[in-house]
Amino acid sequence: MQDIIGIDISKDQLDTYRLSDRQHAVFDNDKTGFKALLKWIGRAGELRLVYEPTGPYHRGMEDALAKAEHALVKVNPRQARRFAEATGTQAKTDRVDAMLLARMGLALDLPSRPVRGEMMNDLRELHVARLALVKERTAASNRASAAQNNVLKRQSKARLAFIERQLSELEEAITGLIAADPNLSARR
């Protein structure tokens, strides 16, 4: 039987729960903690690590575990919350979350997937920032058209110009990353 470890990730620590021996452990969410986690886990093999992404806080752990060739299962936070509700679990602690993630990995037989590389993470981060700026540009444009005061009109115009410069910078960075990757540039 394949062993499963659930990992609840926060900014400062990783709460883990191993199903086979019902062991709980806590590690720092930094390079030292990743080394200790890898030692606690043991060698790669019949093992799946189930976690939900938490902003940028999962990336270091994800990279360390992927380099050690562990099978990683990244679950959607909404799916994890629904699983907790379905099992009737009310307590919301990091330890319980780690246990639920491990049980979810077993009950749903979730498949592991390859981890996105650093370039794809950078591309995604740039894309999310671009989407936010597009929304900000729309809001600023709406405010500019409604402005009656000359000071507000001038500030709105300056704000829109600044947003446009930032958008151009992001688009240039995105285009550069895509051009640098043969697989992505072939899709264009």
XYZ file of N, CA and C in Angstrom:
564
model
N 0.829 -1.182 0.000
C 0.000 0.000 0.000
C 0.876 1.247 0.000
N 0.454 2.226 -0.768
C 1.195 3.472 -0.845
C 0.913 4.330 0.388
N 1.965 4.852 0.975
C 1.803 5.724 2.140
C 1.501 7.140 1.662
N 0.770 7.877 2.483
C 0.382 9.238 2.126
C 0.699 10.165 3.289
N 1.263 11.315 2.946
C 1.549 12.347 3.937
C 0.795 13.607 3.530
N 0.032 14.149 4.467
C -0.647 15.422 4.249
C 0.216 16.534 4.809
N 0.290 17.641 4.085
C 1.109 18.767 4.528
C 0.267 20.039 4.502
N 0.116 20.649 5.669
C -0.559 21.941 5.758
C 0.527 23.012 5.797
N 0.452 23.947 4.868
C 1.520 24.930 4.684
C 1.086 26.301 5.193
N 1.959 26.918 5.954
C 1.752 28.314 6.341
C 3.047 29.070 6.052
N 3.040 30.350 6.289
C 4.214 31.171 6.005
C 5.451 30.661 6.743
N 5.282 30.272 8.006
C 6.429 29.917 8.838
C 6.682 28.429 9.015
N 5.641 27.603 8.851
C 5.856 26.182 9.143
C 5.032 25.258 8.258
N 5.457 23.994 8.290
C 4.792 22.909 7.575
C 4.318 21.908 8.623
N 3.009 21.739 8.725
C 2.453 20.713 9.615
C 2.224 19.486 8.761
N 2.732 18.339 9.206
C 2.621 17.117 8.408
C 1.942 16.009 9.204
N 1.321 15.093 8.451
C 0.679 13.934 9.071
C 0.881 12.747 8.140
N 1.496 11.672 8.677
C 1.731 10.457 7.891
C 0.675 9.428 8.274
N -0.052 8.920 7.276
C -1.141 7.974 7.529
C -0.668 6.648 8.111
N 0.428 6.098 7.580
C 0.840 4.744 7.959
C 1.071 4.579 9.460
N 1.677 5.567 10.088
C 1.955 5.448 11.524
C 1.259 6.535 12.351
N 0.388 7.283 11.692
C -0.380 8.365 12.344
C 0.537 9.347 13.079
N 1.679 9.588 12.483
C 2.661 10.473 13.104
C 2.499 11.897 12.581
N 2.542 12.847 13.503
C 2.446 14.267 13.179
C 3.795 14.909 13.460
N 4.228 15.790 12.565
C 5.489 16.509 12.782
C 5.359 17.914 12.203
N 6.119 18.826 12.768
C 6.110 20.218 12.319
C 7.528 20.607 11.915
N 7.643 21.275 10.765
C 8.939 21.703 10.246
C 8.866 23.177 9.879
N 10.004 23.848 9.961
C 10.061 25.242 9.526
C 9.897 25.291 8.011
N 9.260 26.337 7.524
C 9.071 26.509 6.086
C 10.257 27.300 5.535
N 11.429 26.651 5.572
C 12.660 27.220 5.036
C 13.585 26.062 4.647
N 14.762 26.374 4.128
C 15.671 25.327 3.640
C 16.037 24.313 4.714
N 16.263 24.776 5.928
C 16.591 23.864 7.030
C 15.411 22.944 7.309
N 14.222 23.507 7.303
C 13.009 22.720 7.522
C 12.776 21.710 6.413
N 13.078 22.100 5.162
C 12.893 21.174 4.037
C 13.824 19.972 4.178
N 15.067 20.230 4.616
C 16.017 19.125 4.828
C 15.509 18.183 5.911
N 15.007 18.763 6.999
C 14.475 17.940 8.095
C 13.244 17.166 7.631
N 12.401 17.794 6.833
C 11.211 17.127 6.287
C 11.620 15.955 5.405
N 12.592 16.175 4.527
C 13.057 15.096 3.648
C 13.626 13.931 4.453
N 14.332 14.230 5.521
C 14.873 13.174 6.380
C 13.733 12.408 7.047
N 12.720 13.121 7.535
C 11.559 12.494 8.196
C 10.771 11.623 7.215
N 10.643 12.099 5.989
C 9.890 11.361 4.968
C 10.614 10.081 4.577
N 11.922 10.185 4.401
C 12.674 9.032 3.919
C 12.816 9.092 2.408
N 13.194 7.985 1.829
C 13.449 7.995 0.386
C 12.153 7.961 -0.419
N 12.265 8.427 -1.651
C 11.107 8.447 -2.551
C 10.719 7.023 -2.903
N 9.507 6.840 -3.270
C 9.024 5.512 -3.639
C 7.525 5.470 -3.523
N 7.040 4.500 -2.802
C 5.594 4.334 -2.626
C 5.057 5.351 -1.623
N 5.062 6.590 -2.032
C 4.678 7.670 -1.135
C 4.105 8.824 -1.953
N 2.999 9.376 -1.477
C 2.427 10.581 -2.096
C 2.310 11.657 -1.030
N 2.658 12.871 -1.398
C 2.568 14.011 -0.494
C 1.447 14.919 -0.989
N 0.438 15.113 -0.140
C -0.749 15.870 -0.520
C -0.733 17.217 0.203
N -0.895 18.293 -0.556
C -0.879 19.637 0.031
C -1.744 20.566 -0.804
N -2.157 21.671 -0.197
C -2.847 22.692 -0.973
C -1.933 23.903 -1.075
N -1.854 24.503 -2.261
C -0.975 25.656 -2.434
C -1.432 26.825 -1.564
N -0.483 27.534 -1.006
C -0.784 28.648 -0.110
C 0.023 29.854 -0.560
N -0.549 30.647 -1.435
C 0.165 31.822 -1.935
C 1.541 31.412 -2.425
N 2.571 32.163 -2.079
C 3.922 31.786 -2.494
C 4.603 30.840 -1.506
N 3.937 30.507 -0.405
C 4.588 29.788 0.694
C 4.838 28.309 0.414
N 4.216 27.753 -0.604
C 4.408 26.329 -0.889
C 5.563 26.076 -1.856
N 6.026 27.108 -2.534
C 6.986 26.911 -3.625
C 8.314 26.307 -3.200
N 8.889 26.798 -2.121
C 10.175 26.264 -1.671
C 10.081 24.792 -1.321
N 9.022 24.435 -0.589
C 8.805 23.040 -0.212
C 8.578 22.193 -1.461
N 7.766 22.706 -2.359
C 7.446 21.996 -3.593
C 8.720 21.710 -4.394
N 9.579 22.702 -4.524
C 10.835 22.518 -5.255
C 11.736 21.487 -4.581
N 11.866 21.569 -3.257
C 12.728 20.632 -2.524
C 12.223 19.201 -2.667
N 10.913 19.007 -2.540
C 10.348 17.657 -2.641
C 10.402 17.129 -4.073
N 10.198 18.005 -5.049
C 10.271 17.583 -6.452
C 11.698 17.172 -6.814
N 12.689 17.918 -6.325
C 14.091 17.572 -6.588
C 14.446 16.215 -5.990
N 13.794 15.867 -4.882
C 14.027 14.562 -4.245
C 13.168 13.475 -4.894
N 12.452 13.840 -5.957
C 11.642 12.916 -6.772
C 10.475 12.293 -6.020
N 9.874 13.048 -5.116
C 8.673 12.576 -4.427
C 7.445 12.872 -5.280
N 6.437 12.017 -5.157
C 5.176 12.210 -5.878
C 4.354 13.265 -5.143
N 4.075 14.369 -5.818
C 3.370 15.487 -5.198
C 1.955 15.612 -5.743
N 1.022 15.821 -4.826
C -0.388 15.997 -5.187
C -0.830 17.356 -4.664
N -1.018 18.296 -5.586
C -1.466 19.638 -5.216
C -2.981 19.668 -5.361
N -3.691 19.940 -4.249
C -5.158 19.940 -4.297
C -5.704 21.361 -4.218
N -6.834 21.543 -4.846
C -7.527 22.821 -4.825
C -8.045 23.080 -3.408
N -7.792 24.256 -2.841
C -8.262 24.548 -1.476
C -9.776 24.371 -1.307
N -10.548 24.695 -2.324
C -12.002 24.519 -2.239
C -12.352 23.034 -2.138
N -11.644 22.213 -2.906
C -11.868 20.767 -2.867
C -11.516 20.221 -1.477
N -10.434 20.708 -0.889
C -10.032 20.265 0.456
C -11.075 20.681 1.494
N -11.591 21.893 1.367
C -12.615 22.376 2.306
C -13.884 21.530 2.198
N -14.271 21.194 0.972
C -15.472 20.368 0.777
C -15.272 18.960 1.323
N -14.064 18.433 1.189
C -13.776 17.114 1.751
C -13.921 17.162 3.269
N -13.399 18.211 3.891
C -13.506 18.364 5.351
C -14.968 18.439 5.767
N -15.771 19.195 5.024
C -17.203 19.299 5.330
C -17.886 17.947 5.177
N -17.529 17.222 4.118
C -18.151 15.920 3.856
C -17.819 14.901 4.940
N -16.648 15.038 5.544
C -16.267 14.106 6.612
C -16.727 14.592 7.979
N -17.371 15.738 8.005
C -17.912 16.256 9.260
C -16.871 16.802 10.211
N -15.732 17.188 9.688
C -14.666 17.713 10.535
C -14.863 19.206 10.751
N -14.981 19.602 12.007
C -15.218 21.000 12.345
C -13.950 21.707 12.815
N -13.095 20.993 13.547
C -11.891 21.617 14.105
C -11.018 22.133 12.974
N -10.545 23.337 13.098
C -9.729 23.932 12.046
C -8.364 24.289 12.615
N -7.509 23.280 12.721
C -6.135 23.520 13.160
C -5.210 23.009 12.074
N -3.967 23.464 12.079
C -3.011 23.027 11.070
C -2.794 21.520 11.135
N -2.757 20.984 12.342
C -2.563 19.544 12.528
C -3.726 18.763 11.913
N -4.948 19.207 12.177
C -6.136 18.538 11.622
C -6.161 18.691 10.102
N -5.793 19.862 9.602
C -5.758 20.069 8.151
C -4.779 19.108 7.480
N -3.612 18.904 8.081
C -2.625 17.972 7.524
C -3.189 16.553 7.497
N -3.862 16.171 8.576
C -4.469 14.837 8.638
C -5.556 14.698 7.569
N -6.387 15.724 7.408
C -7.450 15.682 6.401
C -6.890 15.590 4.986
N -5.807 16.306 4.721
C -5.192 16.232 3.397
C -4.678 14.820 3.118
N -4.080 14.182 4.115
C -3.607 12.802 3.943
C -4.782 11.865 3.688
N -5.837 11.998 4.475
C -7.021 11.147 4.291
C -7.687 11.400 2.944
N -7.698 12.644 2.531
C -8.270 12.993 1.232
C -7.484 12.320 0.105
N -6.155 12.337 0.221
C -5.313 11.682 -0.778
C -5.592 10.198 -0.881
N -5.888 9.561 0.260
C -6.209 8.132 0.273
C -7.613 7.879 -0.261
N -8.594 8.597 0.264
C -9.995 8.356 -0.089
C -10.281 8.634 -1.560
N -9.686 9.682 -2.105
C -9.972 10.060 -3.488
C -8.935 9.543 -4.470
N -7.914 8.849 -3.967
C -6.842 8.304 -4.800
C -6.339 9.359 -5.790
N -5.961 10.500 -5.253
C -5.545 11.629 -6.078
C -4.209 11.350 -6.765
N -4.127 11.618 -8.061
C -2.884 11.363 -8.799
C -1.852 12.464 -8.569
N -0.591 12.081 -8.642
C 0.471 13.086 -8.538
C 0.685 13.703 -9.921
N 1.204 14.904 -9.918
C 1.473 15.614 -11.173
C 2.847 16.263 -11.076
N 3.481 16.465 -12.237
C 4.784 17.140 -12.198
C 4.636 18.578 -11.692
N 5.658 19.063 -11.046
C 5.663 20.422 -10.512
C 6.035 21.392 -11.631
N 5.366 22.544 -11.636
C 5.729 23.585 -12.601
C 7.135 24.059 -12.292
N 7.878 24.329 -13.336
C 9.231 24.838 -13.151
C 9.234 26.304 -12.750
N 10.415 26.801 -12.429
C 10.559 28.187 -11.987
C 10.080 29.163 -13.058
N 10.384 28.862 -14.322
C 9.974 29.750 -15.404
C 8.450 29.835 -15.491
N 7.768 28.696 -15.339
C 6.303 28.701 -15.399
C 5.713 29.421 -14.183
N 6.346 29.287 -13.031
C 5.894 30.037 -11.852
C 6.044 31.540 -12.081
N 7.190 31.933 -12.666
C 7.404 33.351 -12.975
C 6.366 33.850 -13.974
N 6.104 33.046 -14.989
C 5.128 33.423 -16.015
C 3.739 33.584 -15.407
N 3.373 32.669 -14.542
C 2.057 32.752 -13.889
C 1.968 33.994 -13.008
N 3.036 34.265 -12.261
C 3.046 35.436 -11.378
C 2.909 36.731 -12.189
N 3.616 36.799 -13.316
C 3.510 37.971 -14.189
C 2.106 38.094 -14.773
N 1.528 36.974 -15.157
C 0.175 36.973 -15.726
C -0.854 37.475 -14.708
N -0.759 36.997 -13.475
C -1.681 37.433 -12.417
C -1.520 38.935 -12.163
N -0.275 39.411 -12.155
C -0.027 40.847 -11.960
C -0.609 41.650 -13.118
N -0.495 41.120 -14.340
C -1.051 41.805 -15.511
C -2.569 41.893 -15.414
N -3.210 40.791 -15.027
C -4.670 40.806 -14.875
C -5.108 41.854 -13.847
N -4.374 41.955 -12.755
C -4.700 42.944 -11.716
C -4.563 44.364 -12.261
N -3.517 44.599 -13.052
C -3.333 45.935 -13.631
C -4.420 46.273 -14.646
N -4.866 45.289 -15.408
C -5.949 45.530 -16.371
C -7.212 45.952 -15.627
N -7.516 45.273 -14.523
C -8.679 45.664 -13.705
C -8.489 47.064 -13.131
N -7.276 47.325 -12.662
C -6.974 48.640 -12.090
C -7.108 49.735 -13.155
N -6.671 49.431 -14.380
C -6.790 50.400 -15.479
C -8.250 50.709 -15.778
N -9.092 49.677 -15.784
C -10.521 49.879 -16.029
C -11.135 50.769 -14.954
N -10.814 50.482 -13.698
C -11.347 51.285 -12.592
C -10.849 52.729 -12.676
N -9.567 52.911 -12.979
C -9.001 54.260 -13.081
C -9.612 55.016 -14.255
N -9.844 54.315 -15.340
C -10.470 54.937 -16.512
C -11.896 55.382 -16.196
N -12.629 54.544 -15.482
C -13.996 54.905 -15.082
C -13.992 56.125 -14.165
N -13.046 56.163 -13.230
C -12.952 57.322 -12.340
C -12.570 58.579 -13.120
N -11.677 58.422 -14.091
C -11.236 59.574 -14.887
C -12.393 60.172 -15.674
N -13.231 59.312 -16.262
C -14.354 59.849 -17.036
C -15.398 60.517 -16.158
N -15.467 60.133 -14.894
C -16.459 60.724 -13.992
C -15.921 61.968 -13.282
N -14.611 62.192 -13.330
C -14.009 63.310 -12.599
C -14.426 64.652 -13.196
N -14.766 65.571 -12.326
C -15.138 66.926 -12.730
C -14.039 67.923 -12.356
N -13.355 67.653 -11.279
C -12.334 68.541 -10.750
C -11.062 68.425 -11.588
N -10.426 69.554 -11.896
C -9.216 69.557 -12.729
C -8.058 68.793 -12.087
N -7.912 68.897 -10.771
C -6.846 68.162 -10.070
C -7.074 66.661 -10.224
N -8.313 66.220 -10.022
C -8.628 64.790 -10.150
C -8.450 64.308 -11.584
N -8.811 65.141 -12.547
C -8.622 64.770 -13.961
C -7.136 64.575 -14.257
N -6.306 65.515 -13.779
C -4.860 65.433 -14.003
C -4.270 64.193 -13.327
N -4.679 63.938 -12.074
C -4.180 62.759 -11.360
C -4.622 61.472 -12.045
N -5.852 61.432 -12.504
C -6.358 60.232 -13.193
C -5.570 59.967 -14.465
N -5.286 61.041 -15.210
C -4.511 60.895 -16.447
C -3.104 60.362 -16.139
N -2.485 60.910 -15.089
C -1.143 60.459 -14.690
C -1.176 59.007 -14.217
N -2.209 58.649 -13.443
C -2.343 57.277 -12.947
C -2.503 56.296 -14.114
N -3.337 56.672 -15.084
C -3.538 55.802 -16.254
C -2.237 55.631 -17.039
N -1.477 56.710 -17.201
C -0.194 56.622 -17.912
C 0.771 55.697 -17.165
N 0.781 55.793 -15.836
C 1.647 54.936 -15.017
C 1.241 53.466 -15.163
N -0.053 53.202 -15.118
C -0.553 51.825 -15.280
C -0.169 51.289 -16.653
N -0.298 52.108 -17.682
C 0.072 51.679 -19.042
C 1.558 51.327 -19.125
N 2.406 52.126 -18.474
C 3.853 51.822 -18.466
C 4.120 50.487 -17.771
N 3.439 50.274 -16.646
C 3.619 49.008 -15.927
C 3.120 47.829 -16.761
N 1.995 48.000 -17.435
C 1.477 46.930 -18.298
C 2.472 46.606 -19.408
N 3.042 47.626 -20.019
C 4.032 47.404 -21.083
C 5.238 46.634 -20.556
N 5.678 47.006 -19.362
C 6.820 46.329 -18.740
C 6.507 44.852 -18.481
N 5.307 44.582 -17.958
C 4.907 43.192 -17.700
C 4.791 42.407 -19.001
N 4.175 43.008 -20.009
C 4.009 42.317 -21.288
C 5.351 42.014 -21.934
N 6.299 42.926 -21.783
C 7.651 42.697 -22.298
C 8.311 41.523 -21.570
N 8.152 41.465 -20.254
C 8.722 40.364 -19.466
C 8.067 39.035 -19.837
N 6.754 39.040 -20.019
C 6.027 37.823 -20.408
C 6.491 37.354 -21.778
N 6.575 38.268 -22.727
C 7.021 37.931 -24.080
C 8.441 37.374 -24.055
N 9.306 37.964 -23.225
C 10.685 37.486 -23.109
C 10.769 36.068 -22.569
N 9.966 35.761 -21.549
C 9.960 34.403 -20.990
C 9.450 33.393 -22.011
N 8.405 33.754 -22.724
C 7.846 32.844 -23.730
C 8.853 32.615 -24.852
N 9.505 33.682 -25.306
C 10.487 33.561 -26.389
C 11.686 32.709 -25.970
N 12.028 32.741 -24.689
C 13.187 31.983 -24.193
C 12.908 30.489 -24.060
N 11.646 30.096 -24.105
C 11.289 28.681 -23.964
C 10.857 28.129 -25.323
N 11.597 27.146 -25.867
C 11.272 26.621 -27.198
C 9.853 26.046 -27.303
N 9.397 25.352 -26.268
C 8.051 24.765 -26.316
C 6.970 25.834 -26.346
N 7.117 26.849 -25.512
C 6.110 27.910 -25.462
C 6.152 28.783 -26.711
N 7.352 29.096 -27.191
C 7.444 29.954 -28.375
C 6.909 29.242 -29.615
N 6.971 27.918 -29.641
C 6.431 27.161 -30.780
C 4.905 27.212 -30.812
N 4.274 27.424 -29.668
C 2.806 27.492 -29.598
C 2.248 28.816 -30.102
N 3.076 29.837 -30.138
C 2.599 31.181 -30.525
C 2.283 31.274 -31.966
